[in-house]
Amino acid sequence: MIDNNYFERDWEWHKTLDKKCLAPWHSLTIDWAGNVYSDAVATKPYGNLYESTLEKMWNNDTAIGLRQSWADSSFDNPICRKCNKKEQTTNSSRRQYFYSNFQPEQIKQATYNVDAQPDIWYLEINPSNKCNLKCRMCSGLISSSWIKDETQLQNISPSWMPGRETGEYQKLEFDVIKNVLDKKEHFVNLQFLKLTGGEPLMEEQNYQIMEQFIKWDIAKNVILDINTNGTIYNDRLSNIAKHFKMVKLHISIEGTGDLYQYIRGGDNFTIEQLEENISMFNDLPNTMIIYTVTVQAYNIFDIANIWKWYLSIRKTNNEIYFKNVVVNPRYLSFHALPSTVKQQAKQLLIDENLPLGDWWKYDDQPAQGNIGFKNIIDGLENDNYYSKQEQQKYCKEFVQFTRDLDSIRNTDIKKTVPQLKELFERTYETV
């Protein structure tokens, strides 16, 4: 069972601390090219696993310079640019994320010594973009299944792929990953292991990574965090889960009924199959399921249905959040929709009397934080997110992209999202 202290802890205590960052000393992020960063938003890697080990990279000029800048209270290191900018504009950042998620007792023991050796508390690895789905808001850079459709889209409109990053299949083998896992002593205080993709449960090396920490007898102190589409369940995962302190499965869900398959990219996996897998995920030991909804133009009329679906299957070890909103590509943002369409979607959400407060509690079961409905409603009310010219441009792109992809995938937005039917019956000039 999950310790209820997880739900009751003070998540804001760190804001009383002087400005520091744990990442240069206690965090690593590795991508499928083998690049090793202090964190997922760092702008420059320490080095590459194809060329070096963690210990060598840790003591190079880039890594030492980053630790030195924070030790000197200089917050202008270019590596930290994205994080600093987000913190200044939204008062939320990866730096704060680390302080929010580690236990205060551990943070008080953090070292900020420039010459300190690796003591990794947080490890994030993204070793592959292999995926069995091709969600409409995704791309070949993140999902290998998208690559074929990207080629067809470019054949339809050779000069038009705004805001989309194309890609090819990428894989970082475990033999290379072992260059960061070269010494057990660097990870004896590990608290979080995060695996992303692609679909991380499709790739062998992710299981090898998890099993390495079991072999080292470290897993029992680690929260295993996996971003998954929920399509893969196997006994190997079940055997692994029992060895970790907690398993957090972030399962993405963007629609109900036919919309689930429409957004996910085909009829090879249904929401009914997802529900079957979820029932097995819920039975895994020490496991918490967090449903994550990417809010976008396609599902803005299905938000309340997703909420009702969640309530119909919810277990005490479940949470759901609607805070992830599509920003890029811009034409898939709900802000690209005409004002009349947004107002219709907003009124639908208001009429559902969804929980809009900072906390929501289900009967006497543990509460969860702000679900995100109020932010969606506020966003739908905002007609100034894009200028009028930008909104019209992105709306045309949304229509063209959807029509082109529908022709490739033999789908029909007008049948799947009837609220958008009128939008797609209009005549638009070529983008």
One Martini backbone bead per residue (centre of mass of N, CA, C, O) as a GRO file, in nm:
protein
  431
    1MET     BB    1   0.100   0.034   0.015
    2ILE     BB    2   0.049   0.368   0.024
    3ASP     BB    3   0.168   0.630   0.179
    4ASN     BB    4  -0.018   0.893   0.319
    5ASN     BB    5   0.217   1.104   0.340
    6TYR     BB    6   0.212   1.181   0.044
    7PHE     BB    7  -0.067   1.352   0.075
    8GLU     BB    8   0.029   1.534   0.352
    9ARG     BB    9   0.249   1.694   0.260
   10ASP     BB   10   0.462   1.969   0.224
   11TRP     BB   11   0.510   2.128  -0.097
   12GLU     BB   12   0.620   2.445   0.005
   13TRP     BB   13   0.869   2.467   0.203
   14HIS     BB   14   1.115   2.555   0.005
   15LYS     BB   15   1.040   2.871  -0.023
   16THR     BB   16   1.227   2.943   0.240
   17LEU     BB   17   1.469   2.918   0.075
   18ASP     BB   18   1.736   2.971  -0.067
   19LYS     BB   19   1.865   3.001  -0.372
   20LYS     BB   20   1.874   2.683  -0.524
   21CYS     BB   21   2.030   2.379  -0.678
   22LEU     BB   22   2.034   2.027  -0.727
   23ALA     BB   23   2.112   1.928  -1.016
   24PRO     BB   24   2.437   1.959  -1.031
   25TRP     BB   25   2.451   1.712  -0.796
   26HIS     BB   26   2.148   1.521  -0.814
   27SER     BB   27   2.123   1.512  -1.143
   28LEU     BB   28   1.997   1.323  -1.439
   29THR     BB   29   1.990   1.334  -1.806
   30ILE     BB   30   1.901   1.099  -2.072
   31ASP     BB   31   1.932   1.044  -2.407
   32TRP     BB   32   1.921   0.861  -2.714
   33ALA     BB   33   2.216   0.994  -2.791
   34GLY     BB   34   2.381   1.007  -2.495
   35ASN     BB   35   2.315   1.255  -2.348
   36VAL     BB   36   2.431   1.447  -2.057
   37TYR     BB   37   2.239   1.599  -1.805
   38SER     BB   38   2.126   1.773  -1.533
   39ASP     BB   39   1.859   1.826  -1.710
   40ALA     BB   40   1.585   1.847  -1.922
   41VAL     BB   41   1.638   2.187  -1.952
   42ALA     BB   42   1.911   2.177  -2.035
   43THR     BB   43   2.128   2.325  -2.294
   44LYS     BB   44   2.382   2.142  -2.193
   45PRO     BB   45   2.598   1.894  -2.197
   46TYR     BB   46   2.852   1.718  -2.054
   47GLY     BB   47   2.806   1.466  -2.258
   48ASN     BB   48   2.884   1.133  -2.396
   49LEU     BB   49   2.841   0.783  -2.378
   50TYR     BB   50   3.014   0.714  -2.639
   51GLU     BB   51   3.284   0.875  -2.496
   52SER     BB   52   3.189   0.842  -2.183
   53THR     BB   53   3.176   0.874  -1.846
   54LEU     BB   54   3.049   1.003  -1.569
   55GLU     BB   55   3.311   1.070  -1.417
   56LYS     BB   56   3.439   1.237  -1.647
   57MET     BB   57   3.209   1.445  -1.690
   58TRP     BB   58   3.193   1.557  -1.393
   59ASN     BB   59   3.514   1.676  -1.442
   60ASN     BB   60   3.446   1.887  -1.635
   61ASP     BB   61   3.401   2.211  -1.728
   62THR     BB   62   3.092   2.212  -1.743
   63ALA     BB   63   3.023   2.089  -1.464
   64ILE     BB   64   3.196   2.273  -1.285
   65GLY     BB   65   3.077   2.543  -1.383
   66LEU     BB   66   2.790   2.491  -1.283
   67ARG     BB   67   2.857   2.455  -0.982
   68GLN     BB   68   3.003   2.725  -0.945
   69SER     BB   69   2.769   2.920  -1.007
   70TRP     BB   70   2.592   2.824  -0.765
   71ALA     BB   71   2.802   2.865  -0.539
   72ASP     BB   72   2.814   3.189  -0.632
   73SER     BB   73   2.519   3.291  -0.699
   74SER     BB   74   2.500   3.242  -1.019
   75PHE     BB   75   2.201   3.265  -1.242
   76ASP     BB   76   2.347   3.292  -1.561
   77ASN     BB   77   2.369   3.021  -1.674
   78PRO     BB   78   2.299   2.897  -1.985
   79ILE     BB   79   2.195   2.613  -1.893
   80CYS     BB   80   1.950   2.773  -1.712
   81ARG     BB   81   1.764   2.949  -1.891
   82LYS     BB   82   1.484   2.806  -1.905
   83CYS     BB   83   1.430   2.790  -1.601
   84ASN     BB   84   1.458   3.090  -1.530
   85LYS     BB   85   1.237   3.194  -1.720
   86LYS     BB   86   1.000   3.034  -1.601
   87GLU     BB   87   1.022   3.143  -1.312
   88GLN     BB   88   0.975   3.446  -1.390
   89THR     BB   89   0.685   3.393  -1.544
   90THR     BB   90   0.547   3.139  -1.339
   91ASN     BB   91   0.671   3.036  -1.065
   92SER     BB   92   0.790   2.776  -1.227
   93SER     BB   93   1.016   2.489  -1.186
   94ARG     BB   94   1.261   2.257  -1.172
   95ARG     BB   95   1.393   2.353  -0.918
   96GLN     BB   96   1.126   2.333  -0.753
   97TYR     BB   97   1.057   2.041  -0.809
   98PHE     BB   98   1.282   1.914  -0.639
   99TYR     BB   99   1.200   2.042  -0.364
  100SER     BB  100   0.907   1.914  -0.368
  101ASN     BB  101   1.001   1.587  -0.387
  102PHE     BB  102   1.190   1.598  -0.168
  103GLN     BB  103   1.285   1.541   0.131
  104PRO     BB  104   1.377   1.755   0.373
  105GLU     BB  105   1.594   1.574   0.507
  106GLN     BB  106   1.761   1.541   0.246
  107ILE     BB  107   1.810   1.837   0.161
  108LYS     BB  108   1.975   1.913   0.422
  109GLN     BB  109   2.217   1.710   0.292
  110ALA     BB  110   2.307   1.877   0.076
  111THR     BB  111   2.546   1.947  -0.167
  112TYR     BB  112   2.770   2.249  -0.273
  113ASN     BB  113   3.027   2.116  -0.372
  114VAL     BB  114   3.226   2.141  -0.642
  115ASP     BB  115   3.401   1.858  -0.570
  116ALA     BB  116   3.181   1.672  -0.581
  117GLN     BB  117   3.056   1.372  -0.617
  118PRO     BB  118   2.840   1.165  -0.729
  119ASP     BB  119   2.483   1.214  -0.604
  120ILE     BB  120   2.212   1.051  -0.715
  121TRP     BB  121   1.854   1.116  -0.695
  122TYR     BB  122   1.798   1.187  -1.008
  123LEU     BB  123   1.681   0.976  -1.287
  124GLU     BB  124   1.670   1.034  -1.644
  125ILE     BB  125   1.545   0.818  -1.915
  126ASN     BB  126   1.561   0.835  -2.293
  127PRO     BB  127   1.627   0.557  -2.509
  128SER     BB  128   1.350   0.602  -2.688
  129ASN     BB  129   1.096   0.639  -2.974
  130LYS     BB  130   0.940   0.392  -2.938
  131CYS     BB  131   0.605   0.341  -3.084
  132ASN     BB  132   0.251   0.229  -3.119
  133LEU     BB  133   0.177   0.531  -3.152
  134LYS     BB  134   0.008   0.842  -3.322
  135CYS     BB  135  -0.033   1.114  -3.200
  136ARG     BB  136  -0.137   1.423  -3.310
  137MET     BB  137   0.069   1.587  -3.103
  138CYS     BB  138   0.293   1.444  -3.228
  139SER     BB  139   0.605   1.279  -3.348
  140GLY     BB  140   0.887   1.133  -3.486
  141LEU     BB  141   1.072   1.223  -3.250
  142ILE     BB  142   0.878   1.045  -3.033
  143SER     BB  143   0.738   0.863  -3.269
  144SER     BB  144   0.789   0.603  -3.487
  145SER     BB  145   0.487   0.583  -3.606
  146TRP     BB  146   0.497   0.876  -3.751
  147ILE     BB  147   0.693   0.867  -3.995
  148LYS     BB  148   0.508   0.780  -4.230
  149ASP     BB  149   0.304   1.017  -4.208
  150GLU     BB  150   0.504   1.244  -4.256
  151THR     BB  151   0.572   1.168  -4.545
  152GLN     BB  152   0.281   1.200  -4.653
  153LEU     BB  153   0.241   1.495  -4.574
  154GLN     BB  154   0.479   1.605  -4.746
  155ASN     BB  155   0.353   1.511  -5.017
  156ILE     BB  156   0.104   1.694  -5.000
  157SER     BB  157   0.288   1.930  -4.827
  158PRO     BB  158   0.607   2.013  -4.871
  159SER     BB  159   0.595   2.322  -4.721
  160TRP     BB  160   0.395   2.191  -4.481
  161MET     BB  161   0.524   2.180  -4.122
  162PRO     BB  162   0.435   2.340  -3.880
  163GLY     BB  163   0.577   2.273  -3.567
  164ARG     BB  164   0.732   2.011  -3.677
  165GLU     BB  165   0.917   1.723  -3.580
  166THR     BB  166   1.119   1.521  -3.728
  167GLY     BB  167   1.204   1.160  -3.754
  168GLU     BB  168   1.375   0.874  -3.611
  169TYR     BB  169   1.482   0.591  -3.505
  170GLN     BB  170   1.573   0.547  -3.156
  171LYS     BB  171   1.863   0.393  -2.971
  172LEU     BB  172   1.978   0.306  -2.640
  173GLU     BB  173   2.187   0.095  -2.527
  174PHE     BB  174   2.281  -0.064  -2.241
  175ASP     BB  175   2.589  -0.065  -2.291
  176VAL     BB  176   2.588   0.251  -2.284
  177ILE     BB  177   2.437   0.314  -2.018
  178LYS     BB  178   2.667   0.187  -1.835
  179ASN     BB  179   2.842   0.458  -1.836
  180VAL     BB  180   2.650   0.572  -1.594
  181LEU     BB  181   2.646   0.274  -1.439
  182ASP     BB  182   2.953   0.220  -1.327
  183LYS     BB  183   2.870   0.314  -1.019
  184LYS     BB  184   2.701   0.255  -0.735
  185GLU     BB  185   2.788   0.503  -0.545
  186HIS     BB  186   2.625   0.720  -0.724
  187PHE     BB  187   2.319   0.564  -0.627
  188VAL     BB  188   2.255   0.515  -0.313
  189ASN     BB  189   2.049   0.795  -0.307
  190LEU     BB  190   1.825   0.717  -0.475
  191GLN     BB  191   1.471   0.828  -0.548
  192PHE     BB  192   1.454   0.872  -0.874
  193LEU     BB  193   1.308   0.694  -1.161
  194LYS     BB  194   1.289   0.800  -1.502
  195LEU     BB  195   1.078   0.686  -1.778
  196THR     BB  196   1.082   0.742  -2.126
  197GLY     BB  197   0.960   0.857  -2.456
  198GLY     BB  198   0.792   0.700  -2.606
  199GLU     BB  199   0.750   0.354  -2.513
  200PRO     BB  200   0.909   0.217  -2.244
  201LEU     BB  201   0.761  -0.084  -2.241
  202MET     BB  202   0.903  -0.177  -2.531
  203GLU     BB  203   1.199  -0.168  -2.403
  204GLU     BB  204   1.459  -0.353  -2.282
  205GLN     BB  205   1.649  -0.138  -2.141
  206ASN     BB  206   1.445  -0.057  -1.917
  207TYR     BB  207   1.451  -0.325  -1.766
  208GLN     BB  208   1.758  -0.323  -1.716
  209ILE     BB  209   1.761  -0.074  -1.540
  210MET     BB  210   1.572  -0.170  -1.316
  211GLU     BB  211   1.737  -0.434  -1.252
  212GLN     BB  212   1.994  -0.295  -1.155
  213PHE     BB  213   1.866  -0.172  -0.890
  214ILE     BB  214   1.791  -0.444  -0.774
  215LYS     BB  215   2.075  -0.570  -0.769
  216TRP     BB  216   2.183  -0.322  -0.579
  217ASP     BB  217   1.961  -0.260  -0.354
  218ILE     BB  218   1.796   0.031  -0.431
  219ALA     BB  219   1.488   0.017  -0.513
  220LYS     BB  220   1.353   0.030  -0.219
  221ASN     BB  221   1.420   0.370  -0.233
  222VAL     BB  222   1.251   0.396  -0.508
  223ILE     BB  223   1.089   0.598  -0.742
  224LEU     BB  224   0.902   0.485  -1.010
  225ASP     BB  225   0.886   0.667  -1.326
  226ILE     BB  226   0.627   0.627  -1.583
  227ASN     BB  227   0.573   0.700  -1.919
  228THR     BB  228   0.251   0.598  -2.050
  229ASN     BB  229  -0.009   0.455  -2.267
  230GLY     BB  230  -0.108   0.158  -2.151
  231THR     BB  231  -0.051  -0.093  -2.371
  232ILE     BB  232   0.157  -0.227  -2.162
  233TYR     BB  233   0.158  -0.566  -2.028
  234ASN     BB  234   0.358  -0.754  -1.782
  235ASP     BB  235   0.523  -0.970  -1.569
  236ARG     BB  236   0.787  -0.815  -1.545
  237LEU     BB  237   0.669  -0.561  -1.419
  238SER     BB  238   0.548  -0.701  -1.171
  239ASN     BB  239   0.825  -0.801  -1.058
  240ILE     BB  240   0.952  -0.516  -1.033
  241ALA     BB  241   0.755  -0.343  -0.855
  242LYS     BB  242   0.805  -0.490  -0.569
  243HIS     BB  243   1.107  -0.349  -0.537
  244PHE     BB  244   0.976  -0.077  -0.506
  245LYS     BB  245   0.862   0.175  -0.323
  246MET     BB  246   0.742   0.312  -0.593
  247VAL     BB  247   0.491   0.334  -0.855
  248LYS     BB  248   0.461   0.570  -1.129
  249LEU     BB  249   0.193   0.592  -1.354
  250HIS     BB  250   0.180   0.779  -1.652
  251ILE     BB  251  -0.130   0.800  -1.805
  252SER     BB  252  -0.246   0.863  -2.113
  253ILE     BB  253  -0.550   1.071  -2.181
  254GLU     BB  254  -0.761   1.223  -2.459
  255GLY     BB  255  -1.020   1.020  -2.474
  256THR     BB  256  -1.333   0.900  -2.566
  257GLY     BB  257  -1.402   0.653  -2.738
  258ASP     BB  258  -1.336   0.741  -3.060
  259LEU     BB  259  -1.137   0.968  -2.977
  260TYR     BB  260  -0.909   0.799  -2.872
  261GLN     BB  261  -0.830   0.680  -3.156
  262TYR     BB  262  -0.805   0.938  -3.314
  263ILE     BB  263  -0.566   1.059  -3.149
  264ARG     BB  264  -0.382   0.788  -3.141
  265GLY     BB  265  -0.385   0.661  -3.459
  266GLY     BB  266  -0.613   0.426  -3.447
  267ASP     BB  267  -0.737   0.064  -3.428
  268ASN     BB  268  -0.512  -0.101  -3.240
  269PHE     BB  269  -0.635   0.065  -2.981
  270THR     BB  270  -0.856   0.065  -2.718
  271ILE     BB  271  -1.024   0.173  -2.441
  272GLU     BB  272  -1.093  -0.114  -2.346
  273GLN     BB  273  -0.799  -0.212  -2.335
  274LEU     BB  274  -0.704  -0.004  -2.136
  275GLU     BB  275  -0.890  -0.093  -1.901
  276GLU     BB  276  -0.764  -0.372  -1.870
  277ASN     BB  277  -0.482  -0.271  -1.795
  278ILE     BB  278  -0.559  -0.097  -1.552
  279SER     BB  279  -0.654  -0.330  -1.371
  280MET     BB  280  -0.358  -0.440  -1.355
  281PHE     BB  281  -0.208  -0.193  -1.255
  282ASN     BB  282  -0.375  -0.170  -0.985
  283ASP     BB  283  -0.240  -0.459  -0.882
  284LEU     BB  284   0.015  -0.344  -0.833
  285PRO     BB  285   0.265  -0.298  -0.635
  286ASN     BB  286   0.323   0.019  -0.519
  287THR     BB  287   0.093   0.167  -0.703
  288MET     BB  288   0.051   0.465  -0.903
  289ILE     BB  289  -0.202   0.644  -1.082
  290ILE     BB  290  -0.151   0.895  -1.344
  291TYR     BB  291  -0.355   1.095  -1.519
  292THR     BB  292  -0.288   1.244  -1.844
  293VAL     BB  293  -0.401   1.545  -2.000
  294THR     BB  294  -0.402   1.667  -2.330
  295VAL     BB  295  -0.494   1.975  -2.410
  296GLN     BB  296  -0.706   2.041  -2.704
  297ALA     BB  297  -0.886   2.083  -2.987
  298TYR     BB  298  -1.000   1.783  -2.999
  299ASN     BB  299  -1.086   1.766  -2.657
  300ILE     BB  300  -1.255   2.018  -2.546
  301PHE     BB  301  -1.543   1.842  -2.557
  302ASP     BB  302  -1.419   1.588  -2.355
  303ILE     BB  303  -1.343   1.655  -2.061
  304ALA     BB  304  -1.592   1.559  -1.897
  305ASN     BB  305  -1.579   1.263  -1.998
  306ILE     BB  306  -1.307   1.198  -1.875
  307TRP     BB  307  -1.392   1.247  -1.586
  308LYS     BB  308  -1.617   1.033  -1.578
  309TRP     BB  309  -1.439   0.798  -1.649
  310TYR     BB  310  -1.256   0.819  -1.404
  311LEU     BB  311  -1.479   0.779  -1.186
  312SER     BB  312  -1.559   0.485  -1.294
  313ILE     BB  313  -1.236   0.369  -1.231
  314ARG     BB  314  -1.150   0.462  -0.965
  315LYS     BB  315  -0.885   0.462  -0.734
  316THR     BB  316  -0.701   0.536  -0.451
  317ASN     BB  317  -0.426   0.521  -0.651
  318ASN     BB  318  -0.549   0.782  -0.800
  319GLU     BB  319  -0.499   1.032  -1.060
  320ILE     BB  320  -0.579   1.363  -1.215
  321TYR     BB  321  -0.476   1.572  -1.504
  322PHE     BB  322  -0.534   1.909  -1.690
  323LYS     BB  323  -0.240   2.079  -1.735
  324ASN     BB  324  -0.175   1.978  -2.021
  325VAL     BB  325  -0.103   2.206  -2.282
  326VAL     BB  326  -0.100   2.282  -2.595
  327VAL     BB  327   0.156   2.467  -2.778
  328ASN     BB  328   0.295   2.245  -2.961
  329PRO     BB  329   0.143   2.293  -3.206
  330ARG     BB  330  -0.046   2.576  -3.238
  331TYR     BB  331  -0.290   2.447  -3.410
  332LEU     BB  332  -0.367   2.249  -3.144
  333SER     BB  333  -0.468   2.467  -2.994
  334PHE     BB  334  -0.755   2.599  -2.852
  335HIS     BB  335  -0.676   2.900  -2.932
  336ALA     BB  336  -0.731   2.851  -3.250
  337LEU     BB  337  -1.013   2.878  -3.204
  338PRO     BB  338  -1.294   3.009  -3.228
  339SER     BB  339  -1.478   3.190  -3.011
  340THR     BB  340  -1.747   3.031  -3.039
  341VAL     BB  341  -1.624   2.755  -2.971
  342LYS     BB  342  -1.503   2.824  -2.694
  343GLN     BB  343  -1.771   2.907  -2.561
  344GLN     BB  344  -1.904   2.632  -2.585
  345ALA     BB  345  -1.693   2.477  -2.418
  346LYS     BB  346  -1.713   2.644  -2.160
  347GLN     BB  347  -2.016   2.596  -2.098
  348LEU     BB  348  -1.993   2.292  -2.070
  349LEU     BB  349  -1.809   2.300  -1.818
  350ILE     BB  350  -1.989   2.469  -1.634
  351ASP     BB  351  -2.243   2.271  -1.643
  352GLU     BB  352  -2.075   2.028  -1.489
  353ASN     BB  353  -1.955   2.107  -1.213
  354LEU     BB  354  -1.659   2.122  -1.169
  355PRO     BB  355  -1.373   2.104  -0.996
  356LEU     BB  356  -1.204   2.431  -0.912
  357GLY     BB  357  -1.026   2.391  -0.689
  358ASP     BB  358  -0.732   2.313  -0.520
  359TRP     BB  359  -0.918   2.082  -0.398
  360TRP     BB  360  -0.994   1.724  -0.407
  361LYS     BB  361  -1.253   1.503  -0.274
  362TYR     BB  362  -1.325   1.149  -0.236
  363ASP     BB  363  -1.489   1.146   0.000
  364ASP     BB  364  -1.253   0.984   0.231
  365GLN     BB  365  -1.031   1.016   0.038
  366PRO     BB  366  -0.762   1.113  -0.090
  367ALA     BB  367  -0.632   1.395  -0.195
  368GLN     BB  368  -0.593   1.636  -0.459
  369GLY     BB  369  -0.489   1.856  -0.650
  370ASN     BB  370  -0.514   2.059  -0.890
  371ILE     BB  371  -0.664   1.961  -1.190
  372GLY     BB  372  -0.740   2.223  -1.418
  373PHE     BB  373  -1.020   2.348  -1.500
  374LYS     BB  374  -0.987   2.653  -1.453
  375ASN     BB  375  -0.764   2.696  -1.665
  376ILE     BB  376  -0.938   2.620  -1.906
  377ILE     BB  377  -1.163   2.829  -1.874
  378ASP     BB  378  -0.978   3.074  -1.878
  379GLY     BB  379  -0.864   3.012  -2.162
  380LEU     BB  380  -1.142   3.027  -2.315
  381GLU     BB  381  -1.179   3.341  -2.231
  382ASN     BB  382  -0.913   3.395  -2.396
  383ASP     BB  383  -0.874   3.619  -2.684
  384ASN     BB  384  -0.539   3.707  -2.637
  385TYR     BB  385  -0.330   3.484  -2.688
  386TYR     BB  386  -0.390   3.560  -2.972
  387SER     BB  387  -0.398   3.715  -3.233
  388LYS     BB  388  -0.610   3.750  -3.484
  389GLN     BB  389  -0.409   3.660  -3.703
  390GLU     BB  390  -0.304   3.407  -3.559
  391GLN     BB  391  -0.570   3.258  -3.522
  392GLN     BB  392  -0.638   3.233  -3.824
  393LYS     BB  393  -0.383   3.083  -3.907
  394TYR     BB  394  -0.407   2.835  -3.708
  395CYS     BB  395  -0.684   2.745  -3.798
  396LYS     BB  396  -0.610   2.675  -4.090
  397GLU     BB  397  -0.394   2.468  -4.009
  398PHE     BB  398  -0.578   2.279  -3.855
  399VAL     BB  399  -0.758   2.207  -4.094
  400GLN     BB  400  -0.543   2.102  -4.288
  401PHE     BB  401  -0.408   1.891  -4.110
  402THR     BB  402  -0.667   1.726  -4.056
  403ARG     BB  403  -0.740   1.660  -4.347
  404ASP     BB  404  -0.476   1.520  -4.425
  405LEU     BB  405  -0.479   1.303  -4.197
  406ASP     BB  406  -0.754   1.184  -4.264
  407SER     BB  407  -0.673   1.082  -4.549
  408ILE     BB  408  -0.453   0.884  -4.441
  409ARG     BB  409  -0.643   0.747  -4.190
  410ASN     BB  410  -0.947   0.730  -4.243
  411THR     BB  411  -1.085   0.988  -4.116
  412ASP     BB  412  -1.342   1.200  -3.921
  413ILE     BB  413  -1.397   1.484  -3.752
  414LYS     BB  414  -1.712   1.526  -3.795
  415LYS     BB  415  -1.781   1.253  -3.642
  416THR     BB  416  -1.604   1.274  -3.378
  417VAL     BB  417  -1.643   1.614  -3.376
  418PRO     BB  418  -1.934   1.777  -3.417
  419GLN     BB  419  -1.859   2.067  -3.304
  420LEU     BB  420  -1.655   2.099  -3.577
  421LYS     BB  421  -1.812   2.082  -3.844
  422GLU     BB  422  -1.845   2.379  -3.937
  423LEU     BB  423  -1.541   2.441  -3.961
  424PHE     BB  424  -1.506   2.203  -4.196
  425GLU     BB  425  -1.721   2.349  -4.405
  426ARG     BB  426  -1.538   2.553  -4.472
  427THR     BB  427  -1.360   2.790  -4.671
  428TYR     BB  428  -1.011   2.773  -4.742
  429GLU     BB  429  -0.727   2.888  -4.794
  430THR     BB  430  -0.422   2.820  -4.862
  431VAL     BB  431  -0.145   2.798  -4.644
   0.00000   0.00000   0.00000
